[in-house]
């Protein structure tokens, strides 16, 4: 799933919200200072609507000065000049507004004080927030991993041009020199015009082991610049089979690929293709719903814990939670949580039961599983109560409310290329295959087909439908094992 590049306002909505908060604080400080921290009560009402007018003028000034354009690439002194310019424009618009509505009672001193405090507060807020964002992005494991593939004549240019921006929505994880076996080499450091040093980029594989690398390592996106049409076609089709997003150099006329669009990547114009695309604001809504649902789910889970934990420990002394390493988006590993419904040695005993596996393919399910705790284990599985700790994973961002099912490490290691496409979307507590038969589905390839259908047709409406169907399935205990 490819997130289309958001517009400037959506992309920097965090800065806009923080700026409004700082301007509100600046206005309150200006009013308090003007009246020596004792504002007369009759003036509170007029000050409220004038404060709203002040925030409106700030928005207008932001539009005209384009203050959020390339905001992450500016240093603190350039940022200060942009803030001063914006505040000066906002002050002019504000004074003009009050002149036109003939509001002669508004204090000019408050206007000046608000502008002065606004410059200081907004500037400090932007500098601090940019520092936090850069540090967070540098450490963030879930940042999309970009692999650059090019021939030897183009590889250094491609790496350097993609990495020129100080801030972006991906991290270059490596390079592939396609026309020669070059694993182990390093693309050298590169000095930009502004003096910034781009770090060295390792060559992670060559042409011969590219497929193995894409299948086994975390790669979210590929930037591709190959002159040979057949080579380009082979790489694109294999990446799409794996669910990897591909950005093709604009010199290639490959607009025939699915969901192809022309956009900017670093300093390069590229054709981007993916098995599905969506607007950034839709994914923001999905994540907001995940956070809200995660908070509610964790609260309910804590209440359940008080009643379930003693019964689990009584049936089999040990931890209440079952913690397992699972595979998330594009091969990322994460800790997966459930209420424990089986004996502690269930994973070890699984090998002995493999010949009784009722699933066709790379997943294990068994009716009347002897590893399930007597009494409490069957009850919490039938009511799907064991799934509630997964809301912890949702809050952490490892999972979503709706998505595909996260495989175990052992299952993932046996995946064929077309299976990996189901990992191109963040895994979910529930999904299309869970509401299309749940445990009644015994063919892993059918699960893969349903997950692929979910990713290719994803929408907010589809998520809502799946959530409603999930409630129906859980309350009726349909297909539970």
Short mmCIF file of C-alpha atoms in Angstrom, two decimals:
data_model
loop_
_atom_site.label_atom_id
_atom_site.label_comp_id
_atom_site.label_asym_id
_atom_site.label_seq_id
_atom_site.Cartn_x
_atom_site.Cartn_y
_atom_site.Cartn_z
CA UNK A 1 0.00 0.00 0.00
CA UNK A 2 1.45 3.35 -1.05
CA UNK A 3 0.61 6.56 0.77
CA UNK A 4 0.31 9.38 -1.73
CA UNK A 5 2.39 12.44 -0.86
CA UNK A 6 0.21 14.64 1.35
CA UNK A 7 -0.41 18.31 0.63
CA UNK A 8 1.66 20.92 2.44
CA UNK A 9 -1.01 21.64 5.05
CA UNK A 10 -1.81 18.03 5.80
CA UNK A 11 1.87 17.09 5.86
CA UNK A 12 2.68 19.81 8.43
CA UNK A 13 -0.59 19.84 10.37
CA UNK A 14 1.39 19.21 13.57
CA UNK A 15 3.33 22.46 13.13
CA UNK A 16 0.12 24.35 12.35
CA UNK A 17 -1.62 23.08 15.50
CA UNK A 18 1.38 23.85 17.73
CA UNK A 19 1.68 27.31 16.15
CA UNK A 20 -1.96 28.05 16.96
CA UNK A 21 -1.41 26.94 20.56
CA UNK A 22 1.64 29.20 20.84
CA UNK A 23 -0.25 32.15 19.34
CA UNK A 24 -3.11 31.57 21.79
CA UNK A 25 -0.59 31.60 24.65
CA UNK A 26 1.01 34.76 23.22
CA UNK A 27 -2.37 36.50 23.04
CA UNK A 28 -3.27 35.54 26.62
CA UNK A 29 0.14 36.77 27.83
CA UNK A 30 -0.33 40.04 25.93
CA UNK A 31 -3.75 40.62 27.52
CA UNK A 32 -2.49 39.76 31.00
CA UNK A 33 0.56 42.00 30.69
CA UNK A 34 -1.48 44.90 29.32
CA UNK A 35 -3.79 44.82 32.36
CA UNK A 36 -1.09 43.76 34.83
CA UNK A 37 -2.60 40.28 35.26
CA UNK A 38 -6.01 41.65 36.29
CA UNK A 39 -8.22 41.69 33.18
CA UNK A 40 -11.64 43.32 33.88
CA UNK A 41 -14.46 40.78 33.57
CA UNK A 42 -16.51 42.89 31.11
CA UNK A 43 -13.60 42.70 28.64
CA UNK A 44 -13.26 38.90 28.68
CA UNK A 45 -16.02 38.39 26.06
CA UNK A 46 -14.65 40.93 23.54
CA UNK A 47 -11.15 39.58 24.08
CA UNK A 48 -12.38 36.09 23.19
CA UNK A 49 -13.75 37.03 19.76
CA UNK A 50 -10.70 39.24 19.08
CA UNK A 51 -8.49 36.26 19.94
CA UNK A 52 -10.38 34.13 17.42
CA UNK A 53 -9.90 36.91 14.84
CA UNK A 54 -6.18 36.93 15.66
CA UNK A 55 -5.90 33.19 14.98
CA UNK A 56 -7.74 33.70 11.68
CA UNK A 57 -5.28 36.36 10.57
CA UNK A 58 -2.43 34.04 11.50
CA UNK A 59 -3.89 31.42 9.15
CA UNK A 60 -4.20 33.99 6.32
CA UNK A 61 -0.60 35.12 6.88
CA UNK A 62 0.58 31.50 6.77
CA UNK A 63 -1.11 31.09 3.38
CA UNK A 64 0.48 34.17 1.87
CA UNK A 65 3.97 33.63 3.29
CA UNK A 66 3.99 29.83 2.60
CA UNK A 67 5.65 29.41 5.97
CA UNK A 68 5.34 25.59 6.01
CA UNK A 69 7.03 25.04 2.65
CA UNK A 70 10.28 23.07 3.24
CA UNK A 71 10.00 23.80 6.95
CA UNK A 72 12.04 20.75 7.97
CA UNK A 73 14.99 21.79 5.82
CA UNK A 74 15.48 25.23 7.38
CA UNK A 75 18.02 25.90 10.13
CA UNK A 76 17.03 27.88 13.22
CA UNK A 77 18.16 31.30 11.92
CA UNK A 78 16.36 30.94 8.60
CA UNK A 79 13.36 29.78 10.64
CA UNK A 80 13.55 32.93 12.75
CA UNK A 81 13.43 35.15 9.67
CA UNK A 82 10.41 33.21 8.34
CA UNK A 83 8.59 33.53 11.67
CA UNK A 84 9.26 37.29 11.83
CA UNK A 85 8.00 37.69 8.25
CA UNK A 86 4.86 35.71 9.02
CA UNK A 87 4.15 37.60 12.27
CA UNK A 88 4.65 40.94 10.57
CA UNK A 89 2.19 39.92 7.85
CA UNK A 90 -0.29 38.68 10.48
CA UNK A 91 -0.02 42.00 12.37
CA UNK A 92 -0.75 44.00 9.22
CA UNK A 93 -3.76 41.80 8.36
CA UNK A 94 -5.06 42.01 11.95
CA UNK A 95 -4.84 45.82 12.09
CA UNK A 96 -6.51 46.07 8.68
CA UNK A 97 -9.31 43.74 9.83
CA UNK A 98 -10.11 45.79 12.94
CA UNK A 99 -9.94 48.99 10.91
CA UNK A 100 -12.47 47.67 8.39
CA UNK A 101 -14.93 46.52 11.08
CA UNK A 102 -14.32 49.81 12.94
CA UNK A 103 -13.32 48.14 16.22
CA UNK A 104 -11.50 51.11 17.73
CA UNK A 105 -11.57 49.69 21.27
CA UNK A 106 -9.00 46.99 20.53
CA UNK A 107 -5.71 47.69 22.31
CA UNK A 108 -2.78 48.29 19.94
CA UNK A 109 -0.48 47.48 22.83
CA UNK A 110 -1.98 43.98 23.05
CA UNK A 111 -1.46 43.66 19.29
CA UNK A 112 2.24 44.48 19.58
CA UNK A 113 2.77 42.34 22.69
CA UNK A 114 1.01 39.36 21.04
CA UNK A 115 3.24 39.70 17.99
CA UNK A 116 6.41 39.90 20.10
CA UNK A 117 5.48 36.94 22.29
CA UNK A 118 4.30 35.06 19.20
CA UNK A 119 7.67 35.45 17.48
CA UNK A 120 9.52 34.05 20.50
CA UNK A 121 7.10 31.22 21.30
CA UNK A 122 6.48 30.05 17.72
CA UNK A 123 10.17 30.16 16.86
CA UNK A 124 11.17 28.18 19.98
CA UNK A 125 8.34 25.69 19.38
CA UNK A 126 9.35 25.08 15.74
CA UNK A 127 13.05 24.66 16.53
CA UNK A 128 12.29 22.26 19.39
CA UNK A 129 9.67 20.25 17.46
CA UNK A 130 11.96 19.91 14.43
CA UNK A 131 14.72 18.62 16.67
CA UNK A 132 12.35 16.08 18.24
CA UNK A 133 11.08 14.98 14.81
CA UNK A 134 14.57 14.57 13.35
CA UNK A 135 15.77 12.56 16.35
CA UNK A 136 12.62 10.43 16.30
CA UNK A 137 12.83 9.78 12.56
CA UNK A 138 16.50 8.87 12.85
CA UNK A 139 15.70 6.21 15.46
CA UNK A 140 12.31 5.09 14.21
CA UNK A 141 12.39 1.41 13.21
CA UNK A 142 9.10 1.71 11.35
CA UNK A 143 10.41 4.37 8.97
CA UNK A 144 9.98 3.03 5.40
CA UNK A 145 13.18 1.36 4.15
CA UNK A 146 14.25 2.45 0.65
CA UNK A 147 16.52 0.26 -1.51
CA UNK A 148 18.22 1.93 -4.49
CA UNK A 149 18.84 -0.22 -7.58
CA UNK A 150 20.89 1.09 -10.49
CA UNK A 151 23.77 0.20 -12.81
CA UNK A 152 27.35 1.07 -11.89
CA UNK A 153 27.34 4.25 -14.00
CA UNK A 154 24.31 5.66 -12.16
CA UNK A 155 24.43 4.23 -8.64
CA UNK A 156 26.40 7.03 -6.91
CA UNK A 157 24.29 9.75 -8.51
CA UNK A 158 21.08 7.98 -7.53
CA UNK A 159 22.16 7.47 -3.91
CA UNK A 160 23.37 11.04 -3.49
CA UNK A 161 20.38 12.65 -5.17
CA UNK A 162 17.85 10.65 -3.13
CA UNK A 163 19.66 11.41 0.14
CA UNK A 164 20.09 15.16 -0.37
CA UNK A 165 17.07 16.06 1.76
CA UNK A 166 17.65 16.36 5.51
CA UNK A 167 14.13 15.14 6.25
CA UNK A 168 11.89 12.74 4.39
CA UNK A 169 9.52 9.82 4.80
CA UNK A 170 12.01 7.00 4.25
CA UNK A 171 15.49 5.78 5.10
CA UNK A 172 17.92 4.49 2.46
CA UNK A 173 18.74 0.99 3.71
CA UNK A 174 21.18 0.05 0.97
CA UNK A 175 22.11 0.02 -2.70
CA UNK A 176 22.26 -2.59 -5.44
CA UNK A 177 24.73 -2.27 -8.33
CA UNK A 178 22.74 -4.28 -10.81
CA UNK A 179 25.26 -4.81 -13.61
CA UNK A 180 27.98 -6.38 -11.50
CA UNK A 181 28.33 -8.53 -8.37
CA UNK A 182 29.27 -5.89 -5.84
CA UNK A 183 28.09 -7.04 -2.46
CA UNK A 184 30.23 -5.66 0.34
CA UNK A 185 31.14 -2.43 -1.41
CA UNK A 186 30.23 0.94 0.08
CA UNK A 187 28.97 4.03 -1.74
CA UNK A 188 31.35 6.75 -0.45
CA UNK A 189 30.45 9.80 1.61
CA UNK A 190 29.13 12.78 -0.30
CA UNK A 191 29.33 16.46 0.63
CA UNK A 192 26.37 18.64 -0.29
CA UNK A 193 26.53 22.33 -1.17
CA UNK A 194 25.36 23.27 2.33
CA UNK A 195 28.22 21.33 3.88
CA UNK A 196 26.14 18.39 5.11
CA UNK A 197 27.80 14.99 4.82
CA UNK A 198 25.63 12.15 3.54
CA UNK A 199 26.54 8.92 5.33
CA UNK A 200 28.01 5.96 3.52
CA UNK A 201 25.53 3.57 1.91
CA UNK A 202 26.33 -0.16 1.85
CA UNK A 203 25.84 -2.27 -1.26
CA UNK A 204 23.68 -4.98 0.27
CA UNK A 205 23.48 -7.41 -2.65
CA UNK A 206 24.10 -7.86 -6.34
CA UNK A 207 21.94 -8.90 -9.25
CA UNK A 208 22.20 -12.62 -8.52
CA UNK A 209 20.97 -12.43 -4.92
CA UNK A 210 18.58 -9.47 -5.28
CA UNK A 211 15.47 -11.68 -5.16
CA UNK A 212 16.72 -13.44 -2.04
CA UNK A 213 17.44 -10.09 -0.36
CA UNK A 214 14.03 -8.60 -1.22
CA UNK A 215 12.29 -11.73 0.06
CA UNK A 216 14.19 -12.03 3.35
CA UNK A 217 14.94 -8.45 4.46
CA UNK A 218 12.84 -5.41 5.35
CA UNK A 219 12.35 -3.38 2.17
CA UNK A 220 9.30 -1.12 1.85
CA UNK A 221 10.17 0.82 -1.29
CA UNK A 222 12.59 0.58 -4.20
CA UNK A 223 14.05 3.39 -6.29
CA UNK A 224 14.89 1.89 -9.70
CA UNK A 225 17.04 3.29 -12.49
CA UNK A 226 17.95 0.63 -15.04
CA UNK A 227 18.45 1.31 -18.75
CA UNK A 228 17.67 -2.21 -19.94
CA UNK A 229 13.86 -2.50 -20.43
CA UNK A 230 13.80 -6.24 -19.68
CA UNK A 231 15.84 -5.88 -16.48
CA UNK A 232 13.57 -3.04 -15.39
CA UNK A 233 10.45 -5.09 -16.16
CA UNK A 234 11.76 -8.13 -14.23
CA UNK A 235 12.57 -6.11 -11.10
CA UNK A 236 9.29 -4.17 -11.14
CA UNK A 237 7.14 -7.27 -11.53
CA UNK A 238 8.98 -9.15 -8.78
CA UNK A 239 8.73 -6.19 -6.39
CA UNK A 240 5.00 -5.87 -7.05
CA UNK A 241 4.58 -9.59 -6.42
CA UNK A 242 6.13 -9.01 -2.99
CA UNK A 243 3.96 -5.95 -2.36
CA UNK A 244 6.95 -3.57 -2.48
CA UNK A 245 6.40 -0.01 -3.74
CA UNK A 246 8.52 0.85 -6.79
CA UNK A 247 9.70 4.29 -7.88
CA UNK A 248 10.96 4.06 -11.48
CA UNK A 249 13.20 6.73 -13.02
CA UNK A 250 11.11 8.97 -15.26
CA UNK A 251 13.28 8.04 -18.22
CA UNK A 252 11.45 4.70 -18.25
CA UNK A 253 8.11 4.69 -20.01
CA UNK A 254 6.39 2.23 -17.71
CA UNK A 255 3.11 4.00 -17.04
CA UNK A 256 1.35 0.73 -17.89
CA UNK A 257 2.07 -0.65 -14.41
CA UNK A 258 -0.75 -0.61 -11.81
CA UNK A 259 -1.53 2.66 -9.99
CA UNK A 260 1.36 4.41 -11.75
CA UNK A 261 1.85 8.11 -11.01
CA UNK A 262 4.58 10.68 -11.62
CA UNK A 263 6.06 12.39 -8.55
CA UNK A 264 9.25 13.75 -7.00
CA UNK A 265 11.68 11.58 -5.03
CA UNK A 266 14.65 13.54 -3.69
CA UNK A 267 15.90 15.45 -6.73
CA UNK A 268 14.49 12.92 -9.18
CA UNK A 269 11.23 12.68 -11.10
CA UNK A 270 9.98 9.09 -10.88
CA UNK A 271 7.08 6.86 -11.86
CA UNK A 272 5.69 5.24 -8.71
CA UNK A 273 3.77 1.97 -8.89
CA UNK A 274 2.22 -0.15 -6.14
CA UNK A 275 -0.52 -2.76 -5.71
CA UNK A 276 -2.67 0.02 -4.21
CA UNK A 277 -2.44 3.71 -3.34
CA UNK A 278 -4.36 5.93 -0.96
CA UNK A 279 -4.43 9.52 0.23
CA UNK A 280 -2.35 10.36 3.31
CA UNK A 281 -5.34 11.78 5.18
CA UNK A 282 -7.15 8.44 4.96
CA UNK A 283 -4.22 6.66 6.61
CA UNK A 284 -4.13 9.42 9.24
CA UNK A 285 -7.80 8.72 10.02
CA UNK A 286 -7.07 4.98 10.17
CA UNK A 287 -4.22 5.56 12.63
CA UNK A 288 -6.33 7.95 14.73
CA UNK A 289 -9.04 5.26 14.90
CA UNK A 290 -6.36 2.73 15.92
CA UNK A 291 -5.17 4.97 18.76
CA UNK A 292 -8.72 5.62 19.99
CA UNK A 293 -9.63 1.94 19.69
CA UNK A 294 -6.34 0.93 21.30
CA UNK A 295 -6.95 3.11 24.36
CA UNK A 296 -10.49 1.78 24.83
CA UNK A 297 -9.39 -1.80 24.17
CA UNK A 298 -6.51 -1.62 26.66
CA UNK A 299 -8.84 -0.23 29.33
CA UNK A 300 -11.30 -3.11 28.83
CA UNK A 301 -8.40 -5.57 28.71
CA UNK A 302 -7.16 -4.37 32.13
CA UNK A 303 -10.61 -5.00 33.61
CA UNK A 304 -10.64 -8.49 32.05
CA UNK A 305 -7.17 -9.11 33.49
CA UNK A 306 -8.47 -8.80 37.06
CA UNK A 307 -10.90 -11.69 36.51
CA UNK A 308 -8.97 -13.85 34.05
CA UNK A 309 -5.44 -13.77 35.48
CA UNK A 310 -6.19 -15.81 38.65
CA UNK A 311 -7.99 -18.51 36.61
CA UNK A 312 -5.14 -18.81 34.11
CA UNK A 313 -2.56 -19.14 36.90
CA UNK A 314 -4.76 -21.69 38.68
CA UNK A 315 -5.07 -23.83 35.53
CA UNK A 316 -1.33 -23.63 34.79
CA UNK A 317 1.04 -21.56 36.99
CA UNK A 318 3.01 -19.08 34.95
CA UNK A 319 2.64 -15.81 33.05
CA UNK A 320 -0.84 -14.50 32.20
CA UNK A 321 0.25 -13.14 28.84
CA UNK A 322 1.49 -15.20 25.91
CA UNK A 323 4.29 -13.24 24.22
CA UNK A 324 5.55 -14.35 20.83
CA UNK A 325 7.73 -12.86 18.12
CA UNK A 326 5.62 -12.19 15.03
CA UNK A 327 6.29 -10.68 11.61
CA UNK A 328 4.74 -7.31 10.81
CA UNK A 329 4.80 -4.92 7.89
CA UNK A 330 7.29 -5.96 5.22
CA UNK A 331 9.14 -8.35 7.53
CA UNK A 332 9.54 -6.25 10.70
CA UNK A 333 9.62 -8.31 13.89
CA UNK A 334 7.59 -7.33 16.95
CA UNK A 335 6.39 -8.77 20.26
CA UNK A 336 2.84 -10.08 19.96
CA UNK A 337 0.58 -10.26 23.06
CA UNK A 338 -2.37 -12.51 23.93
CA UNK A 339 -3.96 -13.85 27.09
CA UNK A 340 -2.40 -17.28 27.58
CA UNK A 341 -4.94 -19.99 26.73
CA UNK A 342 -2.44 -22.87 26.44
CA UNK A 343 0.13 -24.62 28.59
CA UNK A 344 3.51 -22.93 28.90
CA UNK A 345 5.20 -25.60 26.77
CA UNK A 346 2.62 -25.28 23.96
CA UNK A 347 5.17 -24.08 21.38
CA UNK A 348 7.47 -27.03 22.08
CA UNK A 349 4.58 -29.50 21.79
CA UNK A 350 3.48 -27.99 18.49
CA UNK A 351 6.15 -29.96 16.62
CA UNK A 352 4.65 -33.21 17.87
CA UNK A 353 1.22 -32.22 16.56
CA UNK A 354 2.18 -31.02 13.09
CA UNK A 355 0.91 -34.21 11.46
CA UNK A 356 -2.57 -33.32 12.81
CA UNK A 357 -2.55 -29.83 11.31
CA UNK A 358 -5.92 -29.14 9.68
CA UNK A 359 -4.64 -26.22 7.60
CA UNK A 360 -3.25 -26.58 4.09
CA UNK A 361 -0.15 -24.45 3.89
CA UNK A 362 2.07 -22.41 6.14
CA UNK A 363 -0.14 -21.99 9.20
CA UNK A 364 -1.11 -24.32 12.06
CA UNK A 365 -4.62 -24.92 13.40
CA UNK A 366 -6.09 -27.96 15.11
CA UNK A 367 -9.52 -28.76 16.51
CA UNK A 368 -9.56 -29.98 20.14
CA UNK A 369 -5.94 -28.89 20.55
CA UNK A 370 -4.59 -30.75 23.65
CA UNK A 371 -2.35 -27.81 24.48
CA UNK A 372 -5.35 -25.62 25.41
CA UNK A 373 -5.88 -25.11 29.15
CA UNK A 374 -8.91 -27.04 30.39
CA UNK A 375 -11.89 -24.86 31.25
CA UNK A 376 -10.58 -21.29 31.12
CA UNK A 377 -8.50 -21.83 27.96
CA UNK A 378 -11.45 -23.01 25.87
CA UNK A 379 -13.74 -20.31 27.25
CA UNK A 380 -11.50 -17.35 26.46
CA UNK A 381 -10.73 -18.74 22.99
CA UNK A 382 -14.39 -19.32 22.16
CA UNK A 383 -15.24 -15.75 23.20
CA UNK A 384 -12.05 -14.37 21.55
CA UNK A 385 -11.07 -12.85 24.90
CA UNK A 386 -7.49 -14.04 24.38
CA UNK A 387 -7.13 -11.49 21.56
CA UNK A 388 -7.68 -8.37 23.72
CA UNK A 389 -4.00 -7.80 24.73
CA UNK A 390 -3.33 -7.17 21.03
CA UNK A 391 -4.68 -3.68 21.66
CA UNK A 392 -1.26 -3.07 23.24
CA UNK A 393 0.26 -3.81 19.83
CA UNK A 394 -2.24 -1.44 18.21
CA UNK A 395 -1.24 1.42 20.55
CA UNK A 396 2.45 0.73 19.92
CA UNK A 397 1.87 0.91 16.17
CA UNK A 398 2.92 -2.68 15.44
CA UNK A 399 -0.65 -3.58 14.48
CA UNK A 400 -3.91 -1.97 13.41
CA UNK A 401 -7.52 -2.69 14.35
CA UNK A 402 -8.06 -4.08 10.83
CA UNK A 403 -5.39 -5.58 8.63
CA UNK A 404 -3.83 -8.90 7.71
CA UNK A 405 -2.90 -11.65 10.15
CA UNK A 406 0.74 -11.49 11.38
CA UNK A 407 2.59 -14.79 10.79
CA UNK A 408 5.02 -16.43 13.18
CA UNK A 409 8.73 -16.37 12.35
CA UNK A 410 8.63 -20.05 11.38
CA UNK A 411 5.69 -19.52 9.02
CA UNK A 412 7.33 -16.45 7.49
CA UNK A 413 10.57 -18.30 6.79
CA UNK A 414 8.64 -20.74 4.59
CA UNK A 415 6.88 -18.02 2.58
CA UNK A 416 6.97 -18.04 -1.19
CA UNK A 417 7.32 -14.67 -2.99
CA UNK A 418 3.59 -14.11 -3.58
CA UNK A 419 2.86 -14.72 0.12
CA UNK A 420 4.93 -11.71 1.17
CA UNK A 421 2.55 -9.24 -0.48
CA UNK A 422 0.14 -9.79 2.42
CA UNK A 423 2.76 -8.15 4.66
CA UNK A 424 2.78 -4.90 2.67
CA UNK A 425 0.02 -3.64 4.99
CA UNK A 426 0.19 -3.29 8.77
CA UNK A 427 -1.23 -6.47 10.38
CA UNK A 428 -4.52 -6.24 12.25
CA UNK A 429 -6.45 -7.77 15.14
CA UNK A 430 -9.15 -8.65 12.64
CA UNK A 431 -9.32 -8.76 8.86
CA UNK A 432 -11.20 -9.89 5.81
CA UNK A 433 -10.40 -13.58 6.17
CA UNK A 434 -11.43 -13.61 9.85
CA UNK A 435 -14.94 -12.44 8.92
CA UNK A 436 -15.11 -14.68 5.84
CA UNK A 437 -15.02 -18.01 7.58
CA UNK A 438 -12.54 -17.65 10.45
CA UNK A 439 -11.40 -21.14 11.51
CA UNK A 440 -13.63 -22.74 8.85
CA UNK A 441 -11.04 -21.70 6.24
CA UNK A 442 -8.45 -24.48 6.09
CA UNK A 443 -6.45 -23.46 3.02
CA UNK A 444 -3.63 -20.97 3.59
CA UNK A 445 -3.75 -19.90 -0.06
CA UNK A 446 -7.37 -18.82 0.50
CA UNK A 447 -6.19 -16.64 3.41
CA UNK A 448 -3.52 -15.15 1.15
CA UNK A 449 -6.15 -14.46 -1.52
CA UNK A 450 -8.46 -12.70 0.94
CA UNK A 451 -5.58 -10.64 2.39
CA UNK A 452 -4.51 -9.67 -1.12
CA UNK A 453 -8.10 -8.68 -1.92
CA UNK A 454 -8.22 -6.57 1.26
CA UNK A 455 -5.02 -4.69 0.39
CA UNK A 456 -5.99 -4.06 -3.23
CA UNK A 457 -9.47 -2.79 -2.35
CA UNK A 458 -8.70 -1.09 0.99
CA UNK A 459 -10.82 1.85 2.06
CA UNK A 460 -12.03 3.35 5.33
CA UNK A 461 -15.49 2.03 4.51
CA UNK A 462 -14.12 -1.52 4.11
CA UNK A 463 -12.44 -1.26 7.54
CA UNK A 464 -15.73 -0.12 9.09
CA UNK A 465 -17.61 -3.03 7.48
CA UNK A 466 -15.02 -5.55 8.71
CA UNK A 467 -15.17 -4.16 12.26
CA UNK A 468 -18.97 -4.47 12.32
CA UNK A 469 -18.80 -8.02 10.93
CA UNK A 470 -16.14 -8.87 13.52
CA UNK A 471 -18.48 -7.85 16.34
CA UNK A 472 -21.15 -10.10 14.83
CA UNK A 473 -18.74 -13.03 14.47
CA UNK A 474 -17.38 -12.65 18.02
CA UNK A 475 -20.75 -12.27 19.73
CA UNK A 476 -22.16 -15.27 17.88
CA UNK A 477 -18.92 -17.23 18.43
CA UNK A 478 -18.86 -18.21 14.77
CA UNK A 479 -15.92 -20.36 13.74
CA UNK A 480 -14.09 -19.98 17.08
CA UNK A 481 -11.58 -22.65 18.11
#
